[in-house]
């Protein structure tokens, strides 16, 4: 039974609750509710106009009611009188099936019916920019190979350490932070958890990083490719499947060379089989395709895939098996919706188990220098429209994610693509003005 949020408020001195839901484009929408009114909101939901966010609704639709999930409540470490609570969207007393958190919860339940608990960890990367977002915030961060740069990391110590301390206070068990492969880019890691808990934490993490950056007069962005020529921001996901009690790793095997069970290989097979379709969700923006189809970056490598291949502990592939009992999907980027990222992983993996999918040949080459030798590997979509078409053609994945969600997502994302292609860029004028 859910805890009463009014009790949470009394115990912790919370004066306000941010009742938050995440829309199809990954934007977080919230209402600030005083603690004195939270009992009514917990019972009846916070009212929103769904059309006013990125959901496929109209101004004539009735109220969208965001029902707070008290299990997700997080007291803001930097503003402890406020607590953030993830909410599930309802309308006319039924779940809104296109709402991302509802999509994920349905898939978590489907895995649970099979006695499976999907556990995941994410590795979100982000840039710290100037307040107006026009340039890297650290003018001294200019190294050709800036990854793990000690000096650059410590020049942003105040920001990174503040966020990490907050994660420790929240019990997330963060374990490392680093300067990443692009100038101005960072990554922070915390312990893996059940897929829904990871998605809630991932959503809150993005809110927290942006908030702390603003306190320091900076701007944080998870945009996949904010700066031409530099490595883009990924969001690698580590995946394992456990028994219902969460005690036995069903992906682990002592007999397999990579430590991956037969069930784990079939799950991997689903991840491989459906990759070109779920790219529309793991890489959901026009800008995403400037990361996964990028030319060589200033550091010497993009650290992003452009083909559907898998390997052992080899970071140049879309999927790697870095250790026994888990796989890492390296495709997703910083724009990925935290809930939909987890949802497509589960959807693709369960289909792989159901169909006993074969992941295909393991590749151990350096894909950045020898990728042209792998002739039969599917190429990832070259742009958002190609990705959306792949998703629309994939009946199994659409069925797993739900008809209402897929119809809404494809409609709004195609509208976004049409808005992009109707824009006249400076490049077009500079290169065609004399025709």
Short mmCIF file of C-alpha atoms in Angstrom, two decimals:
data_model
loop_
_atom_site.label_atom_id
_atom_site.label_comp_id
_atom_site.label_asym_id
_atom_site.label_seq_id
_atom_site.Cartn_x
_atom_site.Cartn_y
_atom_site.Cartn_z
CA UNK A 1 0.00 0.00 0.00
CA UNK A 2 1.29 3.47 -0.89
CA UNK A 3 2.53 5.66 1.92
CA UNK A 4 0.49 8.75 2.64
CA UNK A 5 2.45 11.69 1.32
CA UNK A 6 1.09 13.84 4.15
CA UNK A 7 2.92 11.54 6.59
CA UNK A 8 6.05 11.86 4.44
CA UNK A 9 5.70 15.64 4.71
CA UNK A 10 5.28 15.64 8.49
CA UNK A 11 8.23 13.29 9.06
CA UNK A 12 10.61 15.26 6.81
CA UNK A 13 9.43 18.83 7.07
CA UNK A 14 8.25 18.97 3.47
CA UNK A 15 6.11 22.01 2.65
CA UNK A 16 5.52 21.42 -1.08
CA UNK A 17 5.36 18.52 -3.52
CA UNK A 18 6.34 18.66 -7.19
CA UNK A 19 3.85 16.27 -8.80
CA UNK A 20 5.71 15.40 -11.99
CA UNK A 21 5.06 13.40 -15.15
CA UNK A 22 7.25 12.93 -18.22
CA UNK A 23 5.69 13.44 -21.65
CA UNK A 24 6.47 11.67 -24.92
CA UNK A 25 9.35 14.00 -25.75
CA UNK A 26 10.97 13.53 -22.33
CA UNK A 27 9.95 16.93 -20.95
CA UNK A 28 9.03 16.92 -17.26
CA UNK A 29 5.74 18.62 -16.40
CA UNK A 30 4.84 19.46 -12.82
CA UNK A 31 2.53 21.21 -10.42
CA UNK A 32 3.67 22.55 -7.08
CA UNK A 33 1.25 21.32 -4.43
CA UNK A 34 1.30 22.53 -0.80
CA UNK A 35 1.60 19.74 1.74
CA UNK A 36 -1.72 20.80 3.28
CA UNK A 37 -3.48 19.77 0.05
CA UNK A 38 -1.53 16.61 -0.75
CA UNK A 39 -4.09 14.14 0.62
CA UNK A 40 -6.69 15.33 -1.88
CA UNK A 41 -4.14 15.25 -4.73
CA UNK A 42 -2.99 11.76 -3.77
CA UNK A 43 -6.57 10.55 -3.90
CA UNK A 44 -7.80 12.42 -6.96
CA UNK A 45 -4.65 13.46 -8.86
CA UNK A 46 -3.21 16.77 -10.02
CA UNK A 47 -5.07 18.15 -13.03
CA UNK A 48 -3.32 19.06 -16.29
CA UNK A 49 -4.38 19.89 -19.84
CA UNK A 50 -2.73 17.04 -21.72
CA UNK A 51 -2.61 18.96 -24.99
CA UNK A 52 -0.38 21.56 -23.33
CA UNK A 53 2.46 19.02 -23.15
CA UNK A 54 3.83 16.60 -25.74
CA UNK A 55 1.02 14.07 -25.62
CA UNK A 56 -1.31 13.28 -28.50
CA UNK A 57 -4.37 15.06 -27.10
CA UNK A 58 -6.59 17.99 -27.99
CA UNK A 59 -7.74 21.08 -26.08
CA UNK A 60 -11.21 19.47 -25.91
CA UNK A 61 -10.02 16.44 -23.94
CA UNK A 62 -10.94 16.20 -20.24
CA UNK A 63 -8.39 16.75 -17.50
CA UNK A 64 -5.34 14.56 -17.44
CA UNK A 65 -4.91 13.56 -13.80
CA UNK A 66 -1.39 12.86 -12.58
CA UNK A 67 -1.62 10.32 -9.76
CA UNK A 68 1.46 10.60 -7.53
CA UNK A 69 3.35 7.38 -6.79
CA UNK A 70 4.49 7.84 -3.20
CA UNK A 71 7.14 5.14 -3.60
CA UNK A 72 9.02 7.48 -5.95
CA UNK A 73 9.08 10.50 -3.60
CA UNK A 74 12.47 12.23 -3.40
CA UNK A 75 13.15 15.14 -1.08
CA UNK A 76 15.17 17.76 -2.95
CA UNK A 77 18.61 17.82 -1.29
CA UNK A 78 19.15 21.45 -2.34
CA UNK A 79 15.66 22.54 -1.29
CA UNK A 80 14.52 20.11 1.42
CA UNK A 81 11.16 21.77 1.94
CA UNK A 82 10.18 20.40 -1.50
CA UNK A 83 9.72 16.77 -2.56
CA UNK A 84 9.55 15.48 -6.15
CA UNK A 85 7.06 12.70 -6.88
CA UNK A 86 6.70 10.81 -10.17
CA UNK A 87 3.10 10.45 -11.26
CA UNK A 88 1.08 8.11 -13.45
CA UNK A 89 -1.21 9.78 -15.97
CA UNK A 90 -4.91 8.91 -16.01
CA UNK A 91 -7.96 10.21 -17.85
CA UNK A 92 -11.60 9.27 -17.35
CA UNK A 93 -10.52 6.89 -14.57
CA UNK A 94 -8.22 4.85 -16.80
CA UNK A 95 -4.48 4.87 -17.36
CA UNK A 96 -3.30 6.95 -20.30
CA UNK A 97 -1.59 4.22 -22.30
CA UNK A 98 0.60 6.63 -24.27
CA UNK A 99 2.15 8.11 -21.09
CA UNK A 100 5.79 6.89 -20.87
CA UNK A 101 5.78 5.80 -17.22
CA UNK A 102 2.62 3.79 -17.83
CA UNK A 103 4.24 2.12 -20.87
CA UNK A 104 7.20 1.08 -18.73
CA UNK A 105 5.07 -0.14 -15.82
CA UNK A 106 3.06 -2.37 -18.17
CA UNK A 107 6.25 -4.00 -19.46
CA UNK A 108 7.68 -4.39 -15.95
CA UNK A 109 4.45 -6.17 -15.02
CA UNK A 110 4.70 -8.41 -18.08
CA UNK A 111 8.23 -9.42 -17.08
CA UNK A 112 7.03 -9.98 -13.53
CA UNK A 113 4.38 -12.42 -14.74
CA UNK A 114 7.26 -14.56 -16.02
CA UNK A 115 9.08 -14.38 -12.70
CA UNK A 116 11.60 -11.85 -14.07
CA UNK A 117 12.94 -8.66 -12.52
CA UNK A 118 14.77 -6.53 -15.04
CA UNK A 119 17.53 -4.53 -13.38
CA UNK A 120 19.37 -1.76 -15.14
CA UNK A 121 21.90 0.97 -14.64
CA UNK A 122 22.41 4.03 -16.83
CA UNK A 123 25.48 6.13 -17.59
CA UNK A 124 24.19 9.58 -18.56
CA UNK A 125 26.61 12.02 -20.13
CA UNK A 126 26.09 15.78 -20.25
CA UNK A 127 27.82 19.05 -21.08
CA UNK A 128 28.33 22.02 -18.78
CA UNK A 129 27.95 25.15 -20.89
CA UNK A 130 27.91 28.87 -20.30
CA UNK A 131 24.65 30.28 -18.94
CA UNK A 132 23.40 31.16 -22.42
CA UNK A 133 24.41 27.75 -23.80
CA UNK A 134 26.67 29.25 -26.45
CA UNK A 135 30.00 27.71 -25.43
CA UNK A 136 31.79 25.30 -23.10
CA UNK A 137 31.80 26.83 -19.64
CA UNK A 138 35.50 26.12 -18.96
CA UNK A 139 37.71 28.13 -21.32
CA UNK A 140 40.74 26.08 -20.25
CA UNK A 141 39.13 22.76 -21.23
CA UNK A 142 40.82 22.50 -24.62
CA UNK A 143 42.77 19.22 -24.60
CA UNK A 144 42.72 17.13 -27.77
CA UNK A 145 42.04 14.03 -25.65
CA UNK A 146 40.14 15.41 -22.65
CA UNK A 147 38.68 12.12 -21.40
CA UNK A 148 39.44 11.62 -17.67
CA UNK A 149 41.26 14.98 -17.63
CA UNK A 150 42.10 15.48 -13.96
CA UNK A 151 42.55 19.25 -14.10
CA UNK A 152 39.35 19.82 -16.06
CA UNK A 153 37.43 17.56 -13.70
CA UNK A 154 38.64 19.43 -10.64
CA UNK A 155 37.88 22.83 -12.17
CA UNK A 156 34.26 21.69 -12.09
CA UNK A 157 34.61 20.02 -8.69
CA UNK A 158 32.03 22.28 -7.03
CA UNK A 159 29.30 21.22 -9.46
CA UNK A 160 30.15 17.52 -9.75
CA UNK A 161 30.82 16.98 -6.05
CA UNK A 162 27.60 18.75 -5.06
CA UNK A 163 25.55 16.45 -7.31
CA UNK A 164 27.42 13.35 -6.13
CA UNK A 165 26.96 14.30 -2.47
CA UNK A 166 23.24 14.68 -3.10
CA UNK A 167 23.13 11.20 -4.66
CA UNK A 168 24.90 9.80 -1.62
CA UNK A 169 22.41 11.53 0.68
CA UNK A 170 19.56 10.00 -1.35
CA UNK A 171 21.01 6.50 -0.95
CA UNK A 172 21.70 5.97 -4.65
CA UNK A 173 25.23 4.67 -3.96
CA UNK A 174 27.12 6.69 -6.60
CA UNK A 175 30.51 5.16 -7.32
CA UNK A 176 32.38 7.30 -9.86
CA UNK A 177 32.35 10.59 -11.76
CA UNK A 178 34.57 11.62 -14.64
CA UNK A 179 35.33 14.13 -17.32
CA UNK A 180 34.24 12.51 -20.56
CA UNK A 181 35.64 12.35 -24.09
CA UNK A 182 34.49 15.80 -25.20
CA UNK A 183 35.62 19.14 -23.84
CA UNK A 184 33.07 20.29 -21.27
CA UNK A 185 31.47 16.83 -20.98
CA UNK A 186 30.94 14.75 -17.82
CA UNK A 187 29.48 11.42 -16.72
CA UNK A 188 28.19 10.33 -13.31
CA UNK A 189 27.35 6.78 -12.24
CA UNK A 190 25.25 5.26 -9.47
CA UNK A 191 24.22 1.73 -8.53
CA UNK A 192 21.82 -0.26 -10.72
CA UNK A 193 18.25 -0.96 -9.61
CA UNK A 194 14.91 -2.31 -10.82
CA UNK A 195 14.03 -0.78 -14.21
CA UNK A 196 11.25 1.50 -12.91
CA UNK A 197 13.37 2.76 -10.02
CA UNK A 198 16.25 3.42 -12.43
CA UNK A 199 13.92 5.37 -14.75
CA UNK A 200 12.62 7.50 -11.86
CA UNK A 201 16.16 8.19 -10.67
CA UNK A 202 17.31 8.96 -14.22
CA UNK A 203 14.45 11.43 -14.63
CA UNK A 204 15.22 13.10 -11.30
CA UNK A 205 18.96 13.09 -12.07
CA UNK A 206 18.45 15.19 -15.20
CA UNK A 207 16.36 17.66 -13.17
CA UNK A 208 18.99 17.73 -10.42
CA UNK A 209 21.95 18.24 -12.75
CA UNK A 210 20.26 21.14 -14.52
CA UNK A 211 19.23 22.70 -11.20
CA UNK A 212 22.70 22.49 -9.67
CA UNK A 213 24.32 23.83 -12.84
CA UNK A 214 22.01 26.84 -12.70
CA UNK A 215 23.03 27.48 -9.08
CA UNK A 216 26.60 27.85 -10.36
CA UNK A 217 25.64 30.16 -13.22
CA UNK A 218 26.01 27.39 -15.81
CA UNK A 219 23.74 25.45 -18.12
CA UNK A 220 23.71 21.65 -18.28
CA UNK A 221 22.52 19.91 -21.43
CA UNK A 222 21.93 16.27 -22.28
CA UNK A 223 21.60 17.14 -25.97
CA UNK A 224 23.18 14.30 -27.99
CA UNK A 225 25.50 16.48 -30.09
CA UNK A 226 25.61 20.10 -28.89
CA UNK A 227 29.04 20.90 -30.35
CA UNK A 228 30.20 19.97 -33.85
CA UNK A 229 33.40 17.96 -33.99
CA UNK A 230 33.23 16.75 -30.40
CA UNK A 231 32.03 13.43 -29.02
CA UNK A 232 28.28 13.38 -28.38
CA UNK A 233 26.50 12.51 -25.14
CA UNK A 234 25.40 8.92 -24.80
CA UNK A 235 23.34 7.15 -22.15
CA UNK A 236 24.66 3.60 -22.01
CA UNK A 237 22.40 1.08 -20.28
CA UNK A 238 23.59 -2.01 -18.39
CA UNK A 239 20.99 -4.77 -18.26
CA UNK A 240 20.49 -7.97 -16.29
CA UNK A 241 17.45 -10.11 -15.49
CA UNK A 242 16.92 -11.66 -12.07
CA UNK A 243 14.45 -14.03 -10.48
CA UNK A 244 11.31 -12.65 -8.85
CA UNK A 245 13.06 -12.23 -5.50
CA UNK A 246 15.91 -10.33 -7.12
CA UNK A 247 18.48 -12.77 -5.76
CA UNK A 248 19.48 -14.99 -8.71
CA UNK A 249 20.87 -13.47 -11.91
CA UNK A 250 19.16 -15.37 -14.72
CA UNK A 251 21.60 -13.97 -17.26
CA UNK A 252 24.65 -15.46 -15.52
CA UNK A 253 26.24 -18.78 -16.54
CA UNK A 254 29.50 -20.40 -15.52
CA UNK A 255 29.49 -22.58 -18.62
CA UNK A 256 29.51 -19.76 -21.18
CA UNK A 257 32.74 -18.07 -22.24
CA UNK A 258 31.24 -14.62 -21.66
CA UNK A 259 29.25 -15.69 -18.60
CA UNK A 260 25.91 -15.27 -20.39
CA UNK A 261 23.11 -17.82 -19.99
CA UNK A 262 21.00 -19.17 -22.86
CA UNK A 263 18.14 -16.94 -21.72
CA UNK A 264 20.52 -13.99 -21.65
CA UNK A 265 21.61 -14.73 -25.21
CA UNK A 266 18.02 -14.79 -26.41
CA UNK A 267 17.37 -11.48 -24.63
CA UNK A 268 20.47 -10.15 -26.40
CA UNK A 269 19.06 -11.56 -29.63
CA UNK A 270 15.96 -9.44 -29.18
CA UNK A 271 18.06 -6.36 -28.48
CA UNK A 272 19.95 -6.99 -31.72
CA UNK A 273 16.91 -7.94 -33.81
CA UNK A 274 14.84 -4.84 -33.01
CA UNK A 275 17.65 -2.27 -32.87
CA UNK A 276 16.88 -0.37 -36.05
CA UNK A 277 13.26 0.06 -34.89
CA UNK A 278 13.82 1.12 -31.28
CA UNK A 279 16.49 3.59 -32.40
CA UNK A 280 13.51 5.92 -32.90
CA UNK A 281 13.11 5.86 -29.11
CA UNK A 282 16.67 5.48 -27.82
CA UNK A 283 17.78 8.24 -30.22
CA UNK A 284 14.64 10.37 -30.42
CA UNK A 285 15.69 13.71 -31.91
CA UNK A 286 16.92 15.11 -35.21
CA UNK A 287 20.18 15.93 -33.45
CA UNK A 288 20.60 12.32 -32.26
CA UNK A 289 21.73 11.24 -35.72
CA UNK A 290 24.65 13.65 -35.65
CA UNK A 291 26.02 11.45 -32.86
CA UNK A 292 25.47 7.91 -34.13
CA UNK A 293 26.35 8.74 -37.73
CA UNK A 294 29.14 11.17 -36.94
CA UNK A 295 32.49 11.44 -38.69
CA UNK A 296 35.60 10.98 -36.57
CA UNK A 297 35.65 13.45 -33.68
CA UNK A 298 38.47 15.60 -32.34
CA UNK A 299 39.44 12.94 -29.79
CA UNK A 300 39.82 10.29 -32.50
CA UNK A 301 36.61 8.26 -31.91
CA UNK A 302 32.88 8.96 -31.71
CA UNK A 303 32.29 6.24 -29.07
CA UNK A 304 28.92 5.74 -30.76
CA UNK A 305 27.76 2.86 -33.00
CA UNK A 306 26.49 3.11 -36.55
CA UNK A 307 25.88 -0.61 -37.13
CA UNK A 308 24.05 -3.37 -35.26
CA UNK A 309 26.83 -5.57 -33.88
CA UNK A 310 27.71 -7.12 -30.54
CA UNK A 311 30.89 -8.23 -28.84
CA UNK A 312 32.50 -9.20 -25.58
CA UNK A 313 34.26 -6.44 -23.64
CA UNK A 314 34.71 -4.21 -26.69
CA UNK A 315 33.35 -0.67 -26.61
CA UNK A 316 33.31 -0.18 -30.38
CA UNK A 317 30.12 -2.25 -30.80
CA UNK A 318 26.47 -1.36 -30.26
CA UNK A 319 26.18 -4.03 -27.57
CA UNK A 320 28.92 -5.51 -25.46
CA UNK A 321 29.03 -8.15 -22.74
CA UNK A 322 31.40 -6.46 -20.28
CA UNK A 323 31.16 -9.17 -17.63
CA UNK A 324 29.22 -12.26 -16.57
CA UNK A 325 25.46 -11.91 -16.31
CA UNK A 326 24.91 -8.53 -17.95
CA UNK A 327 24.90 -6.74 -21.27
CA UNK A 328 25.51 -3.10 -22.14
CA UNK A 329 23.50 -1.28 -24.80
CA UNK A 330 25.62 1.64 -26.03
CA UNK A 331 23.14 3.05 -28.56
CA UNK A 332 20.98 5.44 -26.51
CA UNK A 333 21.85 9.11 -26.18
CA UNK A 334 21.21 11.88 -23.68
CA UNK A 335 17.86 12.79 -25.24
CA UNK A 336 16.38 9.35 -24.53
CA UNK A 337 13.22 9.46 -22.44
CA UNK A 338 14.18 7.72 -19.14
CA UNK A 339 10.97 5.65 -19.10
CA UNK A 340 10.84 4.76 -22.78
CA UNK A 341 14.51 3.75 -22.78
CA UNK A 342 13.78 1.10 -20.16
CA UNK A 343 10.54 0.13 -21.88
CA UNK A 344 12.11 -0.67 -25.25
CA UNK A 345 14.90 -2.65 -23.61
CA UNK A 346 12.34 -4.87 -21.88
CA UNK A 347 10.08 -5.10 -24.93
CA UNK A 348 12.88 -6.13 -27.28
CA UNK A 349 14.47 -8.50 -24.78
CA UNK A 350 11.27 -10.32 -23.87
CA UNK A 351 10.46 -10.80 -27.55
CA UNK A 352 13.93 -12.24 -27.97
CA UNK A 353 13.28 -14.75 -25.20
CA UNK A 354 9.84 -15.63 -26.59
CA UNK A 355 11.20 -16.28 -30.08
CA UNK A 356 14.54 -17.75 -28.95
CA UNK A 357 16.25 -15.06 -30.99
CA UNK A 358 19.84 -15.63 -32.07
CA UNK A 359 22.03 -12.53 -31.62
CA UNK A 360 24.14 -13.62 -34.56
CA UNK A 361 27.89 -13.77 -34.85
CA UNK A 362 29.94 -12.17 -32.11
CA UNK A 363 32.39 -9.65 -33.53
CA UNK A 364 35.69 -8.90 -31.81
CA UNK A 365 37.16 -6.42 -34.27
CA UNK A 366 37.60 -2.67 -33.83
CA UNK A 367 34.45 -1.39 -35.51
CA UNK A 368 35.89 2.10 -35.85
CA UNK A 369 38.71 0.91 -38.12
CA UNK A 370 37.49 -2.44 -39.48
CA UNK A 371 33.72 -2.03 -39.48
CA UNK A 372 33.66 -2.10 -43.27
CA UNK A 373 34.68 -5.76 -43.11
CA UNK A 374 31.35 -6.74 -41.48
CA UNK A 375 29.17 -6.87 -44.57
CA UNK A 376 26.01 -8.40 -43.12
CA UNK A 377 25.51 -6.09 -40.11
CA UNK A 378 22.39 -3.90 -40.40
CA UNK A 379 23.13 -0.20 -40.47
CA UNK A 380 21.44 2.03 -37.93
CA UNK A 381 19.02 4.62 -39.37
CA UNK A 382 20.64 7.69 -40.88
CA UNK A 383 18.05 10.13 -39.59
CA UNK A 384 14.96 10.40 -37.41
CA UNK A 385 12.52 9.81 -40.27
CA UNK A 386 14.22 6.54 -41.26
CA UNK A 387 14.11 5.45 -37.62
CA UNK A 388 10.41 6.25 -37.30
CA UNK A 389 9.67 4.25 -40.45
CA UNK A 390 11.60 1.30 -39.01
CA UNK A 391 9.57 1.47 -35.80
CA UNK A 392 6.31 1.74 -37.73
CA UNK A 393 7.18 -1.44 -39.68
CA UNK A 394 8.06 -3.47 -36.58
CA UNK A 395 4.82 -5.19 -35.58
CA UNK A 396 6.27 -7.15 -32.66
CA UNK A 397 7.80 -4.11 -30.98
CA UNK A 398 4.70 -1.99 -31.55
CA UNK A 399 2.51 -4.69 -30.02
CA UNK A 400 4.75 -4.89 -26.97
CA UNK A 401 4.83 -1.12 -26.44
CA UNK A 402 1.11 -0.69 -27.06
CA UNK A 403 -0.95 0.60 -29.96
CA UNK A 404 -2.02 3.84 -28.28
CA UNK A 405 1.55 4.76 -27.37
CA UNK A 406 3.00 3.94 -30.79
CA UNK A 407 0.29 5.81 -32.66
CA UNK A 408 0.82 8.92 -30.51
CA UNK A 409 4.61 8.76 -30.56
CA UNK A 410 4.90 8.23 -34.30
CA UNK A 411 2.41 11.00 -35.02
CA UNK A 412 4.13 13.64 -32.86
CA UNK A 413 7.63 12.64 -33.93
CA UNK A 414 6.70 12.78 -37.61
CA UNK A 415 5.31 16.25 -36.97
CA UNK A 416 8.66 17.15 -35.40
CA UNK A 417 10.51 15.84 -38.47
CA UNK A 418 8.25 17.83 -40.79
CA UNK A 419 8.91 20.97 -38.75
CA UNK A 420 12.65 20.34 -39.10
CA UNK A 421 12.65 19.83 -42.86
CA UNK A 422 10.51 22.92 -43.40
CA UNK A 423 13.23 25.01 -41.75
CA UNK A 424 15.65 26.78 -44.11
CA UNK A 425 19.17 26.57 -42.77
CA UNK A 426 22.12 28.88 -43.29
CA UNK A 427 23.97 25.97 -44.94
CA UNK A 428 21.32 25.78 -47.69
CA UNK A 429 21.62 29.46 -48.47
CA UNK A 430 25.42 29.44 -48.41
CA UNK A 431 25.63 26.42 -50.73
CA UNK A 432 22.79 27.11 -53.17
CA UNK A 433 22.44 30.86 -53.43
CA UNK A 434 24.14 31.01 -56.86
CA UNK A 435 22.19 28.15 -58.46
#
